[in-house]
Short mmCIF file of C-alpha atoms in Angstrom, two decimals:
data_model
loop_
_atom_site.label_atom_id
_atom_site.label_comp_id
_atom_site.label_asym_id
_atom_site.label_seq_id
_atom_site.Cartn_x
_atom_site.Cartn_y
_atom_site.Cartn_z
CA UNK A 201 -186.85 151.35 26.98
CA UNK A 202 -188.39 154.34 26.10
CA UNK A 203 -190.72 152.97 23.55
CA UNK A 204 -191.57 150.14 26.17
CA UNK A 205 -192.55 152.89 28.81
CA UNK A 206 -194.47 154.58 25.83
CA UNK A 207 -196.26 150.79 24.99
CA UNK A 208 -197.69 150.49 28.40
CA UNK A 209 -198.48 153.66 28.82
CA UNK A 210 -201.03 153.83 25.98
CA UNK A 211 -202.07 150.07 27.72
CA UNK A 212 -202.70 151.70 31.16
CA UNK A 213 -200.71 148.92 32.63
CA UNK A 214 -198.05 148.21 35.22
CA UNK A 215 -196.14 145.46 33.91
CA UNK A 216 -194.20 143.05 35.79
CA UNK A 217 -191.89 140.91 33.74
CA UNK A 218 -188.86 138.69 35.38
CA UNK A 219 -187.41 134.94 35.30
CA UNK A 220 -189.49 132.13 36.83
CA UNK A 221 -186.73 129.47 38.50
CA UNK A 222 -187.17 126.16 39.58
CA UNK A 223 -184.24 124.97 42.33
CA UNK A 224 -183.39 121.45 41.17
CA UNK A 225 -186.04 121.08 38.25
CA UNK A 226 -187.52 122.39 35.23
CA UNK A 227 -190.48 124.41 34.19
CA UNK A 228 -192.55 121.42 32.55
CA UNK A 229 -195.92 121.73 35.33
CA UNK A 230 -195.24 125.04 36.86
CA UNK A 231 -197.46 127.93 37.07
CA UNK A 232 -197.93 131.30 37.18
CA UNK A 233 -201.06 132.49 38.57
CA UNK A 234 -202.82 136.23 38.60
CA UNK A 235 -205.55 137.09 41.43
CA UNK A 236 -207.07 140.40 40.91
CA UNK A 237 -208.99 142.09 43.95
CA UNK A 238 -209.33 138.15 45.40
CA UNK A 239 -210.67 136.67 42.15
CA UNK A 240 -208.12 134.42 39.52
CA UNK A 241 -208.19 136.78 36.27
CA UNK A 242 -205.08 134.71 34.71
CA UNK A 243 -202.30 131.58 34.70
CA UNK A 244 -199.29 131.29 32.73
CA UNK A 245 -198.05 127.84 32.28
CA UNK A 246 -194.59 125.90 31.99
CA UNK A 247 -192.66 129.29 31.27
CA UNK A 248 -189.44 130.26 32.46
CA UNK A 249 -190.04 133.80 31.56
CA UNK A 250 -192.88 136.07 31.99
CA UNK A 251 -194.58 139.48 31.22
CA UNK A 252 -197.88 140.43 32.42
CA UNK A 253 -199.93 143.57 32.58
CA UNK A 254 -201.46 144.60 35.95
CA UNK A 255 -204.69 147.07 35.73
CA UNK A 256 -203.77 150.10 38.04
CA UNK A 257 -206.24 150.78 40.87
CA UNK A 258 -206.33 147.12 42.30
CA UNK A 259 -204.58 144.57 44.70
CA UNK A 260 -203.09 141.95 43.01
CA UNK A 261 -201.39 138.79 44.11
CA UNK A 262 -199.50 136.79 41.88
CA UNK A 263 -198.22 132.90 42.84
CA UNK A 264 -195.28 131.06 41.46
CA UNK A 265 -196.25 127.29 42.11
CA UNK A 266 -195.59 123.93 40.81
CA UNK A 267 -196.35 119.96 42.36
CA UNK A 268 -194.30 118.91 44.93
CA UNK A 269 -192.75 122.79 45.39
CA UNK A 270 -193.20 125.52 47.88
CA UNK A 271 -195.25 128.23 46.34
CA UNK A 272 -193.89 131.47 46.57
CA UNK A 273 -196.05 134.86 46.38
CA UNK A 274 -195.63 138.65 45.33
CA UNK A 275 -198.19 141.29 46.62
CA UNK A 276 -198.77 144.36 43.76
CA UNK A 277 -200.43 147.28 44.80
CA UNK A 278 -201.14 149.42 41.98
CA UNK A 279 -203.85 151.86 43.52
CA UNK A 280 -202.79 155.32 45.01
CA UNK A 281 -201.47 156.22 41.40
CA UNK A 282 -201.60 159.40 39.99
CA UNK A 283 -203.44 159.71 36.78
CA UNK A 284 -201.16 162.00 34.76
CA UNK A 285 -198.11 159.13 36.32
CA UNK A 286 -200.65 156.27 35.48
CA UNK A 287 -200.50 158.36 31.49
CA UNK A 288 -196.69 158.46 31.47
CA UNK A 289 -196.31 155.37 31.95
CA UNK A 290 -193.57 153.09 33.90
CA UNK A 291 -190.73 150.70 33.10
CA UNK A 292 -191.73 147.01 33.37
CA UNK A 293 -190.77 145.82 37.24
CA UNK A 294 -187.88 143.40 36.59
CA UNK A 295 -187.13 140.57 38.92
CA UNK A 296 -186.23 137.22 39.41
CA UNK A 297 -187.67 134.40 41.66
CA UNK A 298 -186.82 130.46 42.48
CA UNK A 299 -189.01 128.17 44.43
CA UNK A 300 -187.25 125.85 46.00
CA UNK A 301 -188.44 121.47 46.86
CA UNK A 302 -191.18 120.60 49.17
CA UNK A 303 -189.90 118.85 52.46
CA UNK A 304 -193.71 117.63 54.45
CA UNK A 305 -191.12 117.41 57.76
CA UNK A 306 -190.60 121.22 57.56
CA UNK A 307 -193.20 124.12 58.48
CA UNK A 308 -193.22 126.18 55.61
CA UNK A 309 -196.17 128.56 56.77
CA UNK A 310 -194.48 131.48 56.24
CA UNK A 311 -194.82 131.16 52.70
CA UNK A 312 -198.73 131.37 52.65
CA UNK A 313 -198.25 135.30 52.96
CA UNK A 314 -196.62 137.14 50.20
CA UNK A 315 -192.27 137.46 50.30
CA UNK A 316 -192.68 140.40 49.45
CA UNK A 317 -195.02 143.77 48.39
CA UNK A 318 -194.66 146.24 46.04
CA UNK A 319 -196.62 149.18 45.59
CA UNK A 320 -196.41 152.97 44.34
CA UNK A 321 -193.94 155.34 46.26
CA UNK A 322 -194.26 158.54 46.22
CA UNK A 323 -191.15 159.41 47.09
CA UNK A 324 -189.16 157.95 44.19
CA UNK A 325 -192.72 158.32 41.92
CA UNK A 326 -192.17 154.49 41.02
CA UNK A 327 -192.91 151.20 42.14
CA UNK A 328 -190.82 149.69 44.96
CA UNK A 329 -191.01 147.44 47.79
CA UNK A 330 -192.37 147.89 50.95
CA UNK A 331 -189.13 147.60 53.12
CA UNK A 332 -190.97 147.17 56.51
CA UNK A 333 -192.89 144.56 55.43
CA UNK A 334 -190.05 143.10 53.97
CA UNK A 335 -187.88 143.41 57.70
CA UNK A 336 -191.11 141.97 59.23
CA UNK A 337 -191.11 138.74 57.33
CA UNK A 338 -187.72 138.27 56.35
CA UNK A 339 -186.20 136.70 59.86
CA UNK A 340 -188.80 134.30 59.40
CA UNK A 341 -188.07 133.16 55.95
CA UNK A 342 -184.16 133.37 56.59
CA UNK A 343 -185.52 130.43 59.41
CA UNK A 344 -187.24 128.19 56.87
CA UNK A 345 -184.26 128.86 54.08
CA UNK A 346 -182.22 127.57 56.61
CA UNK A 347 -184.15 125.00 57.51
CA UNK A 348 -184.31 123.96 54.09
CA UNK A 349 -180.69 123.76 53.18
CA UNK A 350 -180.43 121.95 56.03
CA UNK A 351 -182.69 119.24 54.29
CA UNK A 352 -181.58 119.50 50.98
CA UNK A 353 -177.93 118.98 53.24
CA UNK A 354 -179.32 115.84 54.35
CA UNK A 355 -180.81 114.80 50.72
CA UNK A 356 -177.29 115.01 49.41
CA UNK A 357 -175.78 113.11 52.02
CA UNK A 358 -178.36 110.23 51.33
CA UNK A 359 -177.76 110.44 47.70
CA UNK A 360 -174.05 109.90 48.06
CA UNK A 361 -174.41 107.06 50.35
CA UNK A 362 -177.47 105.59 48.08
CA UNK A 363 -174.76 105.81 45.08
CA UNK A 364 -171.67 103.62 47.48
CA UNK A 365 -174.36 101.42 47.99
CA UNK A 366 -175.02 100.62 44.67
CA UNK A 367 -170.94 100.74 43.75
CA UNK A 368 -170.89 97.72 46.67
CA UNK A 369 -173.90 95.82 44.89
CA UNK A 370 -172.40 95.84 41.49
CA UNK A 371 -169.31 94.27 42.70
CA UNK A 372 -171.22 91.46 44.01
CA UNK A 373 -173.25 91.29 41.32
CA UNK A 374 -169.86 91.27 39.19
CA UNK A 375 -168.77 88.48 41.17
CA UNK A 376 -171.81 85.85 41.05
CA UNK A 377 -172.18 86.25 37.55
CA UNK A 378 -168.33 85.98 37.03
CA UNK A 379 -168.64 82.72 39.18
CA UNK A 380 -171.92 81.74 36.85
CA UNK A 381 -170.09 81.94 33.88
CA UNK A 382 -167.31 79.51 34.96
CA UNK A 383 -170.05 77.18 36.21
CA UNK A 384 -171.68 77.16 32.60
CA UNK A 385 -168.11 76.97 30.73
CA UNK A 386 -167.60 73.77 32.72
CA UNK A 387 -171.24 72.42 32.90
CA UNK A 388 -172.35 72.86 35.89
CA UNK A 389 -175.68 73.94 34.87
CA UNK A 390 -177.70 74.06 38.34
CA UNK A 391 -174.86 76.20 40.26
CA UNK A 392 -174.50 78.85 37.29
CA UNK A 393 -178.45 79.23 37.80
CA UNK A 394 -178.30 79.43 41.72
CA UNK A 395 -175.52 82.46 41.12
CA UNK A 396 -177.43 84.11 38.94
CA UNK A 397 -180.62 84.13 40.91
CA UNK A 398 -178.68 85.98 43.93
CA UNK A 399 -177.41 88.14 41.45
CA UNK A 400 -180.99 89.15 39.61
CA UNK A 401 -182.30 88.98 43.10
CA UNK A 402 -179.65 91.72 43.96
CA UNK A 403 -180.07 94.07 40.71
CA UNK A 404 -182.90 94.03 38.45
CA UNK A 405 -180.94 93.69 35.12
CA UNK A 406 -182.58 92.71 31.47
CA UNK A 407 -178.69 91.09 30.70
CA UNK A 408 -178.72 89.04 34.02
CA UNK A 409 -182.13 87.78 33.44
CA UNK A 410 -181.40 86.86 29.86
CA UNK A 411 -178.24 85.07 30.97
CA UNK A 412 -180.38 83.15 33.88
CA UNK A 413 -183.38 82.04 30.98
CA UNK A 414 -180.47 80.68 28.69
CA UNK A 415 -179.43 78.77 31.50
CA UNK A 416 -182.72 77.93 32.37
CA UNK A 417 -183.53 76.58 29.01
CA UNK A 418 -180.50 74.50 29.34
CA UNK A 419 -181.15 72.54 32.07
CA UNK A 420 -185.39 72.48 30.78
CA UNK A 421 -183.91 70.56 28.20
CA UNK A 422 -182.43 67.48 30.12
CA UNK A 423 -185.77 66.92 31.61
CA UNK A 424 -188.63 67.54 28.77
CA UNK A 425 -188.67 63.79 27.63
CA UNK A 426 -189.97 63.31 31.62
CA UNK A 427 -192.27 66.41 31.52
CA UNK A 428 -193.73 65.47 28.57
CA UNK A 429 -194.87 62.04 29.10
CA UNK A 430 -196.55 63.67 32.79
CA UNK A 431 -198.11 66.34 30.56
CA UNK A 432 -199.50 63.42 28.29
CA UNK A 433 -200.43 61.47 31.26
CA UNK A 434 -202.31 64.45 33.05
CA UNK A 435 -204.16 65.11 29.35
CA UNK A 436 -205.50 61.16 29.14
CA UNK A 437 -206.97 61.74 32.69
CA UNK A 438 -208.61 64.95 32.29
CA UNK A 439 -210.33 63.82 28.94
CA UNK A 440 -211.87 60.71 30.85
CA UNK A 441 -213.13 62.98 33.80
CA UNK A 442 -214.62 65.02 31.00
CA UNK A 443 -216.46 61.74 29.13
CA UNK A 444 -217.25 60.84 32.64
CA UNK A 445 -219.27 64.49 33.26
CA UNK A 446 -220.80 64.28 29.79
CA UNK A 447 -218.37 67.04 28.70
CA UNK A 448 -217.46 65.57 24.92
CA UNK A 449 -215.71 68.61 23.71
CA UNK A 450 -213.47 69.32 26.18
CA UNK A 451 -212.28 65.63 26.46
CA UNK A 452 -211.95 65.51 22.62
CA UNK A 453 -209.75 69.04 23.03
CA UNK A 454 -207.59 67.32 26.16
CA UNK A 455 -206.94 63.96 24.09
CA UNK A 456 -205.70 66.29 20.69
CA UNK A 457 -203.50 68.22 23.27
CA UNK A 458 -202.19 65.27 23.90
CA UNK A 459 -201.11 63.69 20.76
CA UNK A 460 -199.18 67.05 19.86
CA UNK A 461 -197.14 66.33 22.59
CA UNK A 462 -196.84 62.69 22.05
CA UNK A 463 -198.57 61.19 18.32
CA UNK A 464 -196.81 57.71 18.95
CA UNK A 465 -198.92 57.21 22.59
CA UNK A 466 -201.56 54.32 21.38
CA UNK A 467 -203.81 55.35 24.41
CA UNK A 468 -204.61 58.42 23.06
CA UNK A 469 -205.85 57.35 19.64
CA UNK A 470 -208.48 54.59 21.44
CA UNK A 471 -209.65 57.27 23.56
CA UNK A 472 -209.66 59.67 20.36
CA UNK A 473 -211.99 57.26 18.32
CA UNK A 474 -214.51 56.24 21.90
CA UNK A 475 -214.90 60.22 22.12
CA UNK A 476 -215.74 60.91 18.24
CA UNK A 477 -218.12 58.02 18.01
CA UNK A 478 -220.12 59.55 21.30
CA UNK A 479 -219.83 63.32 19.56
CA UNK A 480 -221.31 61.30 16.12
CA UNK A 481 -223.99 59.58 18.65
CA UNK A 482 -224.63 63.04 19.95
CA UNK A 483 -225.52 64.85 16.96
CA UNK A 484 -227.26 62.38 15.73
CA UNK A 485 -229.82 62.85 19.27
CA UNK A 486 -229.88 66.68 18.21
CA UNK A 487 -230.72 66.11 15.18
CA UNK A 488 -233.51 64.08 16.44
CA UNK A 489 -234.33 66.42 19.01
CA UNK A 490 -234.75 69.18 16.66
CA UNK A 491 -236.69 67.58 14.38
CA UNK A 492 -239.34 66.34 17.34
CA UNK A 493 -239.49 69.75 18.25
CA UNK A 494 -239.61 71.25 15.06
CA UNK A 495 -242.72 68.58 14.34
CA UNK A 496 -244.31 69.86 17.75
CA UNK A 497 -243.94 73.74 16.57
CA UNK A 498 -245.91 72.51 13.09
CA UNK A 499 -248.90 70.75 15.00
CA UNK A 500 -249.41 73.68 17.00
CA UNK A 501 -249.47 76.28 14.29
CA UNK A 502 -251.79 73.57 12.59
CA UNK A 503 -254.25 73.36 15.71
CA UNK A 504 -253.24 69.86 16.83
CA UNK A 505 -251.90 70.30 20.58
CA UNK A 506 -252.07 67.04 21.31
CA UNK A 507 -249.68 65.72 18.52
CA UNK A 508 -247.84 68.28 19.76
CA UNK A 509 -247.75 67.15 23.22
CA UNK A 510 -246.76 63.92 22.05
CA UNK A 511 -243.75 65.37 19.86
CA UNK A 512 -242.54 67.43 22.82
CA UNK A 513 -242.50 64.55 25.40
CA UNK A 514 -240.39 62.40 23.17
CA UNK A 515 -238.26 65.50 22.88
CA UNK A 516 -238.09 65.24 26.43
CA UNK A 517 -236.92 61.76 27.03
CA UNK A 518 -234.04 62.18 24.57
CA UNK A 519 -232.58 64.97 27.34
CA UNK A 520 -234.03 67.94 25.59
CA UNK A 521 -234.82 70.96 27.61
CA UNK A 522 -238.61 71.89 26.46
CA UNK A 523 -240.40 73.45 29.34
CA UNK A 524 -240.96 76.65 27.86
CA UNK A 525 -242.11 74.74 24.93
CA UNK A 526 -244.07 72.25 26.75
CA UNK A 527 -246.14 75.06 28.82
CA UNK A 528 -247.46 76.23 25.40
CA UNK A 529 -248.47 73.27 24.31
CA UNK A 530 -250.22 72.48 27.69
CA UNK A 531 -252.07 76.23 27.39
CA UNK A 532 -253.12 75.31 23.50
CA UNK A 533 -254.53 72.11 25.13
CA UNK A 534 -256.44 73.93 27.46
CA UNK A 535 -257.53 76.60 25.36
CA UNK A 536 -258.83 73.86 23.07
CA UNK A 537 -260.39 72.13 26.07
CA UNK A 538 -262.29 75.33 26.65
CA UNK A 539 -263.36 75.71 23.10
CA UNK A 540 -264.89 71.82 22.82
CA UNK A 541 -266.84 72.87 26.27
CA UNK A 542 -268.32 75.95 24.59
CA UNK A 543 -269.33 74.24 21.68
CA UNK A 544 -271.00 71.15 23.71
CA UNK A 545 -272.95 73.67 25.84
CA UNK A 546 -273.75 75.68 22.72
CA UNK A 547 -275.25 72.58 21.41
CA UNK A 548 -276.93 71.17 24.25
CA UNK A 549 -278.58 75.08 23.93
CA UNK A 550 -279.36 74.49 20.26
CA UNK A 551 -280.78 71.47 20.74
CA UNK A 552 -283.43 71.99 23.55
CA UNK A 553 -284.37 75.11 21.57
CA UNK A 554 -284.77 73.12 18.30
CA UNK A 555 -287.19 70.56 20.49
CA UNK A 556 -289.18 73.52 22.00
CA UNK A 557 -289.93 75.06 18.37
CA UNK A 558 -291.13 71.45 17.22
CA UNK A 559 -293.15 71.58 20.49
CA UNK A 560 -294.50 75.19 19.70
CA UNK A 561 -295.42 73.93 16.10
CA UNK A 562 -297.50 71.06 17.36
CA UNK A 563 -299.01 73.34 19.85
CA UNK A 564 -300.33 75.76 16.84
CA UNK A 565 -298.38 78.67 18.36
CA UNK A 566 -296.32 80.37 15.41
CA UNK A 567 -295.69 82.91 17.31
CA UNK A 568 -293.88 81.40 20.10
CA UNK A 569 -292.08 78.84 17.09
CA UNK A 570 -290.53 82.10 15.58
CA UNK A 571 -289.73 83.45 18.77
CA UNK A 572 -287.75 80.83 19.74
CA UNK A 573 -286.26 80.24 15.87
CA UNK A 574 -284.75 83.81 16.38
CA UNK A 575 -283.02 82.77 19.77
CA UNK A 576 -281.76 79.42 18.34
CA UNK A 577 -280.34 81.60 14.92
CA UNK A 578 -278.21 83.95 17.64
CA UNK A 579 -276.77 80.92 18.72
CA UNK A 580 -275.92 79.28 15.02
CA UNK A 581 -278.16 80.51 12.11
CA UNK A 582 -276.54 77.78 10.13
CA UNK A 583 -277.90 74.85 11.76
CA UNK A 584 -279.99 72.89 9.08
CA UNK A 585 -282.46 71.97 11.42
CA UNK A 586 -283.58 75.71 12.14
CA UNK A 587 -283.80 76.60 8.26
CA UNK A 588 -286.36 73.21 7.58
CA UNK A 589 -288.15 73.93 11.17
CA UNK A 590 -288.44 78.12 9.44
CA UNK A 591 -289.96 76.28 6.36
CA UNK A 592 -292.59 74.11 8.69
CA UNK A 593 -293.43 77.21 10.32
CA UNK A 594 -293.84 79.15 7.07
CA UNK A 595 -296.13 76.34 5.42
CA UNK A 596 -298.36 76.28 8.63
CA UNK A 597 -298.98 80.13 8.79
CA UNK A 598 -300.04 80.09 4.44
CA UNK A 599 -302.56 77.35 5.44
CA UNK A 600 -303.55 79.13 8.29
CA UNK A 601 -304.39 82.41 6.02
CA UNK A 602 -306.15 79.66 3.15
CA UNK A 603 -308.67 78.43 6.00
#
């Protein structure tokens, strides 16, 4: 002890060290936590013993908590310490606490302030509790203690009568699956299965329900012949709804559902061989499809929109979605539409300019003919026409200079 004094000495701590209890639980979830002049400085977790330094010269206030418990508080006071006592050192405060279950019925306010304070005396030079605080808060906690046993009174009382309950339930759960037993043993299937439905409706248990599915199974088995042929039945009309909607796949997957139940059933194999010979027709139109759009995809990368039109359309009629497809080839059309206009108006241009330059020749104006050459080359200097009506002109102006 006196090396332990020494120890926390040198630390210049008070140290508080005890047992942390939990009435009618364990540890696992509880806490310890350390406020230090109002602010959290440390927690201790899941620990049914503790140690922890306190700095002298503050307040602290230290709360033993945990979910579903009522938290209990200490108040340490370590200021008011003399320095050379603070240098000597004191024994670790020993102690033991126990919070106790939760009841939301019960007003447990009185355990928001601390249970109890301890600070420096100067009396005894150690730490100790305050004993008037302790008389001025204790009637009241000796009220909710009370209070308390008084509930966990009442907690007991339920458990015992929860536990006669359940003696009272297994003896009439003993009973209807004694009575389903017999009823199996002699083969009355349907009765052993009515007992042990009360029973698994009385107590949830994995043996009962096992029992009650072996039964089960028995009984499944007198009537499968029946079920199947209705499970065949309901397969053959769900794969003609599906040809009737178009839906090829899922009336091909309804008809092979039904020949694993049945193989023998001729129906199903007629209906088998209709559906395949519509899938075969089917992929047959894709095939087509694709290869009508694939053709309309090539004449527009070649320039030919209106091959492509005609590809797409006959895409259409064979149920193919091509809208998206369709609007480009309408816009290439367009486009090209455009272009043809340009080049008509460009020529119409070319070709009144072309007439005015022969006009300018016959007039003897070379100077208006080269004028208007120039404009007509902006337009398309590769014309013909313009390069043999730049000859003319030439040929006129090297007579012009021999006269």
């Amino acid at each position: 002890m006196v090396l332990s004094q020494s120890v926390f000495a040198q630390n210049k701590q008070f140290v508080i060290e005890g047992k942390f209890k939990i009435d009618g639980g364990s540890n696992n979830g509880a806490e310890i936590l350390v406020e230090k002049n109002g602010q959290r400085v440390k927690t201790v977790e899941g620990t049914s013993r503790f140690e922890i330094g306190l700095d002298f010269d503050a307040t602290y206030v230290v709360s033993f908590k945990k979910e579903g418990f009522v938290t209990k508080k200490l108040q340490f006071d370590t200021r008011n310490v003399p320095l050379e006592r603070q240098e000597s050192g004191f024994y670790p405060f020993d102690f033991v606490i126990e919070i106790f279950e939760q009841f939301d019925e019960l007003n447990m306010t009185v355990f928001n302030q601390p249970v109890g304070q301890i600070s420096y005396d100067e009396l005894i030079d150690e730490f100790n509790y305050d004993t008037d605080y302790t008389k001025s808060i204790q009637s009241k906690i000796d009220l909710a203690l009370e209070e308390v046993e008084e509930k966990q009174e009442e907690k007991r009382q339920e458990a015992e009568e929860q536990q006669r309950q359940e003696e009272d339930l297994n003896k009439q759960v003993s009973s209807l699956t004694s009575a389903a037993s017999k009823n199996l043993s002699s083969g009355n299937t349907e009765e052993a299965i009515k007992s042990l439905k009360e029973a698994l409706e009385l107590k949830d248990d994995p043996a009962i329900a096992e029992q009650l599915k072996q039964a089960e199974t028995k009984l499944e088995e007198q009537q499968q012949q029946n079920q199947k042929q209705a499970a065949v039945n309901e397969k053959i009309d769900a794969a003609e709804s599906a040809m009737a909607a178009g839906n090829l796949t899922d009336a091909k997957k309804a008809l092979v559902e039904a020949k694993n139940i049945v193989e023998s059933d001729p129906r199903i194999q007629k209906q088998l061989d209709k559906v395949n010979k519509l899938i075969e027709d089917q992929k047959k139109n894709e095939d087509q499809v694709k290869q009508l759009i694939d053709e309309a995809e090539n004449a527009l990368t070649a320039g030919n929109p209106e091959l492509a039109d005609q590809k797409t359309k006959e895409a259409a009629k064979l149920g193919a979605p091509v809208d998206d497809l369709l609007k480009r080839v309408n816009d290439e059309i367009q486009k090209k539409k455009e272009q043809q206009e340009q080049l008509a108006e460009k020529k119409e241009k070319l070709d009144d300019l072309v007439d005015q330059i022969k006009d300018a020749l016959k007039a003897d104006n070379p100077e208006k003919a080269q004028e208007l050459i120039t404009a007509a080359g902006q337009l398309d200097d590769s014309d013909a026409r313009l390069k043999d009506l730049q000859n003319q002109l030439n040929e006129k102006e090297l007579s012009l200079i021999h006269i």
